[in-house]
Short mmCIF file of C-alpha atoms in Angstrom, two decimals:
data_model
loop_
_atom_site.label_atom_id
_atom_site.label_comp_id
_atom_site.label_asym_id
_atom_site.label_seq_id
_atom_site.Cartn_x
_atom_site.Cartn_y
_atom_site.Cartn_z
CA MET A 218 143.21 255.29 87.86
CA THR A 219 140.32 255.08 86.17
CA ASP A 220 139.87 254.68 82.29
CA LEU A 221 136.47 255.68 81.48
CA ARG A 222 137.06 254.85 77.60
CA PRO A 223 134.89 251.68 77.09
CA MET A 224 136.57 248.18 76.36
CA VAL A 225 134.40 247.04 73.41
CA GLU A 226 132.24 249.37 71.70
CA VAL A 227 130.19 247.80 68.98
CA LYS A 228 128.19 250.49 66.66
CA GLY A 229 124.97 250.08 64.23
CA ALA A 230 126.68 246.49 63.09
CA ARG A 231 124.93 244.72 60.64
CA LYS A 232 125.69 241.32 58.82
CA SER A 233 123.83 239.42 56.47
CA PHE A 234 124.60 235.74 55.34
CA GLY A 235 123.23 236.18 51.54
CA ALA A 236 119.58 237.54 51.56
CA LEU A 237 119.41 237.03 55.70
CA GLN A 238 120.04 239.64 57.82
CA VAL A 239 121.68 238.37 60.81
CA LEU A 240 122.79 241.79 62.20
CA LYS A 241 120.02 244.65 61.73
CA GLY A 242 121.93 247.59 63.46
CA ILE A 243 123.50 246.45 67.13
CA ASP A 244 125.04 248.63 69.77
CA LEU A 245 127.31 247.56 72.73
CA SER A 246 129.08 248.84 74.62
CA VAL A 247 131.11 246.85 77.37
CA ASP A 248 133.30 248.79 80.52
CA ARG A 249 136.66 247.66 81.57
CA GLY A 250 136.24 244.79 83.99
CA GLN A 251 132.59 244.70 83.17
CA ILE A 252 130.71 241.37 82.50
CA VAL A 253 127.96 240.98 79.69
CA ALA A 254 126.03 238.12 79.24
CA ILE A 255 124.36 237.37 75.84
CA ILE A 256 121.48 235.69 75.54
CA GLY A 257 118.69 234.49 72.98
CA PRO A 258 117.04 232.08 70.86
CA SER A 259 119.28 229.93 68.00
CA GLY A 260 119.82 232.34 64.99
CA SER A 261 119.06 235.23 66.97
CA GLY A 262 122.89 236.62 65.88
CA LYS A 263 124.46 236.63 69.39
CA SER A 264 127.30 234.42 68.14
CA THR A 265 127.33 236.24 65.04
CA LEU A 266 128.06 239.44 66.60
CA LEU A 267 130.65 237.87 69.53
CA ARG A 268 132.88 236.71 66.19
CA SER A 269 132.54 240.36 64.60
CA ILE A 270 134.32 241.76 67.43
CA ASN A 271 137.36 239.52 66.79
CA HIS A 272 136.29 239.91 63.05
CA LEU A 273 135.89 236.02 62.44
CA GLU A 274 132.91 237.79 60.70
CA THR A 275 133.26 240.66 58.57
CA LEU A 276 130.39 243.17 59.05
CA ASN A 277 128.76 245.00 56.54
CA ALA A 278 127.96 247.74 57.97
CA GLY A 279 129.24 249.15 61.40
CA GLU A 280 132.40 249.51 63.85
CA VAL A 281 133.95 247.42 66.38
CA TRP A 282 136.32 249.38 68.86
CA LEU A 283 138.78 247.69 71.27
CA ASP A 284 140.07 249.69 73.75
CA GLY A 285 139.92 252.74 71.65
CA GLU A 286 141.27 251.07 68.32
CA LEU A 287 138.84 250.50 65.55
CA VAL A 288 139.14 247.02 64.97
CA ASN A 289 137.32 247.10 61.28
CA GLN A 290 139.43 249.58 59.68
CA PRO A 291 138.75 249.96 56.08
CA LEU A 292 142.65 248.75 55.26
CA LYS A 293 143.19 246.31 52.40
CA GLY A 294 145.45 243.18 51.82
CA ARG A 295 148.39 242.71 53.55
CA ALA A 296 147.93 246.09 55.89
CA PHE A 297 144.93 244.89 57.34
CA GLU A 298 146.23 241.51 57.85
CA ARG A 299 148.74 242.97 60.35
CA HIS A 300 146.57 244.98 61.65
CA ILE A 301 143.78 242.33 62.52
CA ASN A 302 146.44 239.87 64.18
CA ALA A 303 147.69 242.61 65.87
CA VAL A 304 143.85 242.97 67.70
CA ARG A 305 143.38 239.71 67.75
CA GLN A 306 146.17 239.05 70.10
CA GLN A 307 144.42 241.37 72.35
CA MET A 308 141.08 239.56 72.71
CA GLY A 309 140.67 235.84 73.91
CA MET A 310 138.12 233.73 72.12
CA VAL A 311 136.74 230.49 73.58
CA PHE A 312 134.50 228.26 71.25
CA GLN A 313 132.00 225.84 71.63
CA HIS A 314 133.90 223.06 70.20
CA PHE A 315 137.02 224.05 71.89
CA ASN A 316 139.13 224.28 68.78
CA LEU A 317 142.07 222.91 70.64
CA PHE A 318 144.98 221.53 68.28
CA PRO A 319 144.90 217.66 68.29
CA HIS A 320 148.53 217.52 67.13
CA LEU A 321 150.21 219.61 70.13
CA SER A 322 150.42 218.76 73.43
CA VAL A 323 148.70 220.74 76.52
CA LEU A 324 151.54 222.68 76.66
CA ASP A 325 152.31 223.35 73.09
CA ASN A 326 148.28 224.66 72.71
CA ILE A 327 149.27 226.97 75.54
CA THR A 328 152.41 228.17 74.37
CA MET A 329 152.51 228.53 70.87
CA GLY A 330 150.69 231.80 70.70
CA PRO A 331 153.48 233.47 73.22
CA ILE A 332 156.34 232.00 71.44
CA VAL A 333 155.48 232.58 68.03
CA LEU A 334 153.53 235.85 68.24
CA LYS A 335 155.51 237.32 71.40
CA GLY A 336 158.80 236.00 71.01
CA THR A 337 158.30 234.80 74.80
CA SER A 338 161.50 232.06 75.38
CA LYS A 339 160.09 228.34 75.70
CA ARG A 340 161.41 228.37 79.47
CA ASP A 341 158.99 231.89 80.35
CA ALA A 342 156.14 230.20 78.03
CA ARG A 343 156.38 227.19 80.36
CA GLY A 344 156.09 228.84 83.35
CA LEU A 345 153.16 230.57 82.13
CA ALA A 346 151.17 227.37 80.87
CA GLU A 347 152.17 226.02 84.44
CA GLU A 348 150.56 228.84 86.03
CA LEU A 349 147.53 229.06 83.79
CA LEU A 350 147.00 225.27 83.94
CA GLY A 351 146.98 225.61 88.18
CA LYS A 352 144.64 228.12 87.69
CA VAL A 353 142.31 226.13 85.46
CA GLY A 354 143.20 223.25 87.68
CA LEU A 355 144.60 221.06 85.05
CA ALA A 356 148.54 221.13 86.42
CA GLU A 357 149.16 217.63 85.78
CA LYS A 358 148.04 217.53 82.30
CA ILE A 359 150.69 219.45 80.89
CA ASP A 360 152.09 216.61 78.76
CA GLU A 361 148.75 215.29 77.57
CA PHE A 362 147.62 215.87 74.10
CA PRO A 363 143.93 217.01 73.83
CA SER A 364 142.55 213.78 72.34
CA ARG A 365 143.15 212.17 76.10
CA LEU A 366 141.22 214.99 78.01
CA SER A 367 136.88 215.06 78.70
CA GLY A 368 135.42 217.92 77.25
CA GLY A 369 135.16 220.07 80.38
CA GLN A 370 139.12 219.95 80.55
CA LYS A 371 139.30 220.87 77.16
CA GLN A 372 137.57 223.68 77.53
CA ARG A 373 139.96 224.63 80.43
CA VAL A 374 142.74 224.61 78.28
CA ALA A 375 141.36 226.19 75.73
CA ILE A 376 140.68 229.04 78.43
CA ALA A 377 144.30 228.88 79.56
CA ARG A 378 145.50 228.87 75.74
CA ALA A 379 143.55 232.10 75.18
CA LEU A 380 144.58 233.77 78.29
CA ALA A 381 148.34 232.96 77.55
CA MET A 382 147.83 235.68 74.87
CA GLN A 383 147.03 238.24 78.05
CA PRO A 384 144.42 239.21 76.24
CA LYS A 385 142.27 242.68 77.43
CA VAL A 386 138.96 240.91 77.11
CA MET A 387 137.71 237.37 76.81
CA LEU A 388 135.01 236.36 74.39
CA PHE A 389 133.09 233.06 75.23
CA ASP A 390 130.91 231.48 72.37
CA GLU A 391 128.97 229.08 73.94
CA ALA A 392 131.48 227.68 76.01
CA THR A 393 129.43 224.87 78.00
CA SER A 394 126.98 223.95 75.53
CA ALA A 395 128.95 220.93 73.90
CA LEU A 396 129.87 219.76 77.16
CA ASP A 397 127.99 217.03 79.30
CA PRO A 398 125.82 218.11 82.14
CA GLU A 399 128.19 217.52 84.82
CA LEU A 400 131.33 219.06 82.93
CA VAL A 401 129.77 222.22 82.88
CA ASP A 402 130.35 223.50 86.51
CA GLU A 403 134.27 223.18 86.07
CA VAL A 404 134.39 225.20 83.14
CA ASN A 405 131.91 228.02 84.84
CA ALA A 406 133.95 227.69 87.91
CA VAL A 407 137.01 229.17 85.94
CA MET A 408 134.81 231.91 84.39
CA ARG A 409 133.55 232.51 87.62
CA GLN A 410 137.13 233.31 88.88
CA LEU A 411 137.77 235.46 85.70
CA ALA A 412 135.27 237.35 86.75
CA ALA A 413 136.32 237.29 90.37
CA GLU A 414 139.79 238.88 88.87
CA HIS A 415 137.95 241.85 86.67
CA MET A 416 138.83 240.01 83.26
CA THR A 417 136.27 242.09 80.87
CA MET A 418 133.89 239.22 79.32
CA LEU A 419 131.38 238.77 76.54
CA ILE A 420 129.55 235.51 77.30
CA VAL A 421 127.18 234.10 74.53
CA THR A 422 125.16 231.41 76.84
CA HIS A 423 122.08 229.13 77.15
CA GLU A 424 122.75 229.03 81.00
CA MET A 425 120.48 231.46 82.43
CA ARG A 426 121.68 230.78 85.75
CA PHE A 427 125.13 231.34 85.20
CA ALA A 428 124.21 234.79 83.30
CA GLY A 429 122.44 236.06 86.13
CA GLU A 430 125.01 234.95 88.71
CA VAL A 431 127.72 236.35 87.15
CA ALA A 432 127.24 239.13 84.55
CA ASP A 433 126.73 242.74 85.26
CA ARG A 434 124.53 242.99 82.22
CA VAL A 435 122.48 240.75 80.05
CA LEU A 436 121.25 241.37 76.87
CA PHE A 437 118.39 239.48 74.94
CA MET A 438 119.06 239.17 71.26
CA ASP A 439 116.45 238.31 68.58
CA GLY A 440 115.88 238.09 65.13
CA GLY A 441 118.95 240.20 64.76
CA VAL A 442 118.05 242.87 67.01
CA VAL A 443 118.88 243.87 71.05
CA VAL A 444 115.26 243.27 72.34
CA GLU A 445 115.94 244.28 75.71
CA GLU A 446 118.95 244.81 78.04
CA GLY A 447 119.85 245.38 81.65
CA VAL A 448 120.95 244.03 84.90
CA PRO A 449 120.11 240.18 85.58
CA GLN A 450 117.77 240.59 88.48
CA ASP A 451 115.68 242.98 86.32
CA MET A 452 116.06 240.98 83.13
CA PHE A 453 114.96 237.42 84.48
CA ARG A 454 112.56 239.14 87.24
CA ALA A 455 110.73 241.40 85.37
CA PRO A 456 111.12 241.73 81.38
CA GLN A 457 109.74 244.12 79.83
CA HIS A 458 109.41 242.73 76.28
CA GLU A 459 107.12 239.89 75.48
CA ARG A 460 109.82 237.90 73.27
CA THR A 461 111.87 238.19 76.35
CA ARG A 462 109.15 236.66 78.49
CA THR A 463 108.35 233.95 76.38
CA PHE A 464 112.11 233.03 75.90
CA LEU A 465 112.65 232.99 79.72
CA ARG A 466 109.47 231.45 80.71
CA LYS A 467 110.65 228.30 78.03
CA TYR A 468 114.39 228.44 79.65
CA LEU A 469 113.92 229.10 83.46
CA ALA A 470 111.23 226.07 83.21
CA ALA A 471 113.45 223.74 82.00
CA MET B 441 168.33 174.03 31.11
CA GLN B 442 170.31 175.50 34.00
CA GLY B 443 169.38 174.95 37.58
CA LEU B 444 169.19 178.16 39.91
CA ASP B 445 172.51 178.50 41.32
CA PHE B 446 172.68 181.89 43.92
CA SER B 447 176.60 181.15 44.60
CA VAL B 448 176.97 183.19 41.36
CA VAL B 449 176.01 186.44 43.28
CA LEU B 450 178.22 186.29 46.06
CA PRO B 451 181.23 187.53 44.61
CA TYR B 452 179.20 190.35 43.20
CA SER B 453 177.47 191.10 46.83
CA GLY B 454 179.44 194.28 47.49
CA ILE B 455 178.42 196.24 44.15
CA LEU B 456 175.01 194.91 45.38
CA TRP B 457 175.28 196.53 48.59
CA MET B 458 176.22 199.63 46.93
CA GLY B 459 172.98 199.60 44.79
CA VAL B 460 171.26 198.91 48.12
CA TRP B 461 172.83 202.13 49.40
CA TRP B 462 171.99 204.51 46.44
CA THR B 463 168.69 203.25 46.02
CA VAL B 464 168.18 204.25 49.79
CA VAL B 465 169.69 207.63 49.14
CA LEU B 466 167.71 207.88 46.31
CA THR B 467 164.56 206.90 47.74
CA VAL B 468 165.17 209.06 51.13
CA SER B 469 166.58 212.41 49.29
CA SER B 470 163.47 212.01 46.83
CA ALA B 471 161.05 211.38 49.64
CA VAL B 472 161.89 214.66 50.81
CA VAL B 473 161.97 216.18 47.63
CA SER B 474 158.40 215.21 47.37
CA PHE B 475 157.11 215.85 50.68
CA ILE B 476 158.62 219.54 50.69
CA PHE B 477 156.91 220.02 47.30
CA GLY B 478 154.10 218.32 47.69
CA ILE B 479 152.95 220.65 50.97
CA VAL B 480 154.22 223.69 48.34
CA PHE B 481 151.94 222.70 45.49
CA ALA B 482 149.30 221.30 47.71
CA VAL B 483 149.05 225.10 49.32
CA THR B 484 149.41 227.13 46.10
CA LEU B 485 146.77 225.25 44.62
CA LEU B 486 144.38 225.65 47.44
CA TYR B 487 145.15 229.53 48.29
CA ALA B 488 147.25 231.00 45.90
CA PRO B 489 145.88 233.63 43.21
CA LYS B 490 144.66 232.38 39.89
CA ILE B 491 147.78 233.81 38.29
CA VAL B 492 149.67 231.26 40.22
CA THR B 493 147.68 228.11 40.38
CA TYR B 494 147.53 227.60 36.68
CA PRO B 495 151.24 227.73 35.79
CA VAL B 496 151.53 225.02 38.78
CA ARG B 497 148.14 222.77 37.75
CA SER B 498 149.74 222.89 34.31
CA PHE B 499 152.68 221.60 35.43
CA ILE B 500 151.01 218.93 37.67
CA TRP B 501 149.00 217.73 35.36
CA LEU B 502 152.38 217.48 33.03
CA PHE B 503 153.75 215.13 35.43
CA MET B 504 150.94 213.00 36.39
CA GLY B 505 150.18 212.54 32.58
CA THR B 506 153.50 211.47 31.45
CA PRO B 507 155.91 208.68 32.38
CA LEU B 508 158.03 208.80 34.85
CA LEU B 509 161.13 207.12 32.64
CA LEU B 510 160.16 210.12 30.08
CA GLN B 511 160.62 212.70 32.56
CA LEU B 512 164.10 211.52 33.74
CA PHE B 513 164.88 211.01 29.95
CA LEU B 514 164.01 214.83 29.85
CA ILE B 515 165.53 216.09 32.78
CA TYR B 516 168.74 214.23 32.07
CA TYR B 517 169.19 213.95 28.35
CA GLY B 518 167.14 216.48 27.32
CA LEU B 519 168.35 219.54 29.56
CA VAL B 520 171.57 219.10 28.45
CA GLN B 521 170.69 220.19 24.99
CA ILE B 522 169.84 223.75 26.18
CA GLY B 523 172.72 224.09 28.45
CA ILE B 524 171.02 222.86 31.49
CA ASP B 525 173.54 220.08 32.77
CA ILE B 526 172.42 217.96 35.69
CA PRO B 527 174.49 215.19 37.34
CA ALA B 528 172.68 211.52 37.18
CA LEU B 529 171.78 211.59 40.75
CA ALA B 530 170.32 214.88 40.94
CA ALA B 531 168.53 214.38 37.93
CA GLY B 532 167.28 211.30 39.26
CA ILE B 533 166.43 212.96 42.75
CA ILE B 534 164.62 215.73 40.79
CA GLY B 535 162.39 213.70 38.65
CA LEU B 536 161.40 211.13 41.39
CA GLY B 537 160.67 213.93 43.66
CA LEU B 538 158.61 215.95 41.38
CA HIS B 539 156.54 212.79 40.11
CA PHE B 540 155.80 211.87 43.48
CA ALA B 541 155.43 215.66 44.84
CA VAL B 542 152.51 215.71 42.56
CA TYR B 543 150.67 212.81 43.68
CA ASN B 544 151.74 214.10 47.49
CA ALA B 545 150.12 217.32 46.43
CA ASP B 546 146.68 215.80 45.38
CA ILE B 547 146.58 213.83 48.62
CA LEU B 548 147.75 216.54 51.23
CA ARG B 549 145.12 219.15 49.06
CA ALA B 550 142.64 217.08 50.43
CA GLY B 551 144.21 216.63 53.68
CA ILE B 552 144.01 220.15 54.21
CA VAL B 553 140.56 220.85 52.97
CA ALA B 554 139.59 217.72 55.72
CA VAL B 555 140.92 219.79 58.36
CA ASP B 556 138.21 220.93 60.64
CA PRO B 557 137.52 224.92 60.00
CA GLY B 558 137.31 225.70 63.60
CA GLN B 559 141.29 224.59 63.80
CA ALA B 560 142.16 227.60 62.07
CA GLU B 561 139.56 229.99 63.64
CA GLY B 562 141.28 228.50 66.74
CA ALA B 563 144.75 230.03 65.15
CA ARG B 564 143.51 232.98 63.98
CA SER B 565 141.59 233.76 67.41
CA ILE B 566 145.26 234.18 69.09
CA GLY B 567 146.39 236.40 66.29
CA PHE B 568 148.35 234.14 63.93
CA SER B 569 148.34 235.26 60.28
CA ARG B 570 147.05 232.87 57.24
CA LEU B 571 150.63 231.59 56.94
CA GLN B 572 151.23 230.73 60.81
CA THR B 573 148.16 228.89 60.59
CA LEU B 574 148.52 226.92 57.96
CA ARG B 575 152.15 226.45 59.24
CA TYR B 576 151.50 225.60 62.76
CA VAL B 577 148.06 224.32 62.70
CA VAL B 578 146.52 223.30 59.43
CA VAL B 579 149.43 221.97 57.70
CA PRO B 580 150.82 219.55 60.58
CA GLN B 581 147.19 217.61 60.99
CA ALA B 582 146.89 217.49 57.25
CA VAL B 583 150.33 215.66 57.18
CA ARG B 584 149.39 213.43 60.22
CA ASN B 585 145.88 212.75 58.64
CA THR B 586 147.12 211.50 55.22
CA ALA B 587 150.22 209.59 56.67
CA PRO B 588 148.63 206.56 55.46
CA PRO B 589 148.40 207.09 51.79
CA ILE B 590 151.55 209.26 51.73
CA GLY B 591 153.22 206.15 53.11
CA SER B 592 151.89 203.93 50.22
CA ASN B 593 152.89 206.49 47.96
CA MET B 594 156.74 206.53 49.55
CA ILE B 595 156.59 202.72 49.12
CA ALA B 596 155.84 203.24 45.54
CA LEU B 597 158.70 205.64 45.44
CA LEU B 598 160.97 203.11 46.52
CA LYS B 599 160.33 200.70 43.88
CA GLU B 600 160.08 203.31 40.99
CA SER B 601 163.51 204.28 42.00
CA SER B 602 164.64 201.29 40.08
CA LEU B 603 163.79 203.33 36.80
CA VAL B 604 166.67 205.61 37.11
CA SER B 605 168.88 202.84 36.44
CA VAL B 606 168.66 203.91 32.96
CA ILE B 607 170.29 207.11 33.41
CA GLY B 608 173.41 205.11 35.07
CA ILE B 609 173.00 205.74 38.47
CA ALA B 610 174.45 202.14 40.09
CA GLU B 611 171.38 201.59 42.34
CA LEU B 612 170.06 198.17 43.03
CA VAL B 613 168.74 197.32 39.44
CA HIS B 614 171.53 198.96 37.88
CA ALA B 615 174.04 196.65 40.07
CA ALA B 616 172.07 193.79 39.18
CA GLN B 617 172.51 194.27 35.71
CA LEU B 618 176.41 194.95 36.29
CA GLY B 619 176.29 191.41 37.40
CA ILE B 620 174.28 189.72 34.88
CA SER B 621 176.21 191.40 31.97
CA GLU B 622 179.61 189.41 33.46
CA THR B 623 177.70 186.34 34.49
CA PHE B 624 174.71 185.93 32.39
CA ARG B 625 172.79 184.64 35.31
CA PRO B 626 169.36 187.02 34.98
CA PHE B 627 167.48 184.97 37.45
CA GLU B 628 169.82 184.53 40.12
CA PHE B 629 170.45 188.57 40.03
CA TYR B 630 167.20 189.82 39.30
CA LEU B 631 165.65 187.36 42.32
CA THR B 632 168.43 188.53 44.69
CA ALA B 633 167.33 192.60 43.77
CA ALA B 634 163.61 191.43 44.32
CA ALA B 635 164.16 189.90 47.56
CA LEU B 636 166.36 193.15 48.36
CA TYR B 637 163.83 195.35 47.37
CA TYR B 638 160.94 193.51 49.47
CA ILE B 639 163.11 193.68 52.54
CA LEU B 640 163.63 197.51 52.23
CA ASN B 641 160.14 197.80 51.93
CA LEU B 642 159.30 195.51 54.94
CA VAL B 643 161.50 198.14 56.89
CA LEU B 644 160.08 201.15 55.28
CA GLU B 645 156.62 199.52 56.00
CA ALA B 646 157.78 198.73 59.87
CA GLY B 647 158.90 202.53 60.14
CA LEU B 648 155.76 204.21 58.71
CA ARG B 649 153.35 201.97 61.13
CA ARG B 650 155.85 203.65 63.70
CA VAL B 651 154.86 206.93 62.37
CA GLU B 652 151.28 206.39 62.26
CA ARG B 653 150.90 204.79 65.69
CA LYS B 654 152.64 207.54 67.13
CA VAL B 655 150.68 210.29 65.28
CA GLU B 656 147.68 208.37 66.38
CA VAL B 657 147.79 209.74 69.70
CA SER B 658 148.28 213.31 68.56
CA ARG B 659 144.51 213.58 66.25
#
């Protein structure tokens, strides 16, 4: 059974912060099970694009679709709140700075969403947390508090927390940028595993090698537009645009 | 000149213990009221529409800008005049509770604002509503981060609870005054009462330290 409808679709996305135009008309389509990496210099709008997809940023114009449902519906007040909360439950987001809840144990960080939002029983939620922690290699940390974890461990718990809502798509916003280099691999390994399980993923990243390895498609953004996109082999070996070449030269040399 | 003779206090120890008991009841109940209303006021001031925040802000200014003693008189003696007859204990708890709620609200408001915006984003990204985000993520952290100043506030509350003696609640100061009126030994009774307040606050302080230590891990 194949569903040809894209999982995530962005049409003509525009966003300004005051006079600064951050997104100048972005189109993007991600198929079911596809992994798209978004690269580009700081300030290119890639994080804003990702955050617009689950409406942490409000677009000035354009549409975002998730699995055939319009995300930024023209609803008002409570009606929109209800709608967006339901939509966000279907999208997992992983942040650069983890945003784990420091006042809750690892277990509660993961189970709070399912318990509060889906009415999952505490027992089932614990089972789910154990399974997900096993998957990210942190089964023994279930009763720890985030303050006792390393950055890499925190990020893996954050991924487990997002997965606990059984999302249709995972959004990674520079998930490894705040980590010490030696901790990056453990987080990448988890993302690779998700890729192997055909999770639909949008990954904003500065790690070209990882992007090249895991992504089906790479988007290069600069100045609020998609300059170039393609399969990683073409993008990294033979970029068509001068801006892409300049950017990649800097990164790949490093 | 009379020497100090604490043996005069002994026959009144039962009354004094009752005073301690009522002081504890008052303090704990008022603390709960001040805490709950502190959170409600803080959240209202930060997030409610202006039509709601203006009256709440005026209310807060009123409670901050007038003496607790007068507030107690107004609640207990004043309201009766317009047909609202509140028992002394309830009046004491409402007066003390609201008075300290106003100070707690100020502290908590600063505490809520200080919570990293990423926390709310983390909660919203899972699908939590604004209210759920406040309830499960932001307010619990604000409370943890402001535990020390709120604790100091509660120590002040314990001491200020002595003011409700004026509306006839048999708390510690009231009990001491009873003893004094029969023995004419103010120094012994007031010193005893002072010592009891001090001990109560030592216990409270130790309790607050425990809370703070516990909270430290989860920050």
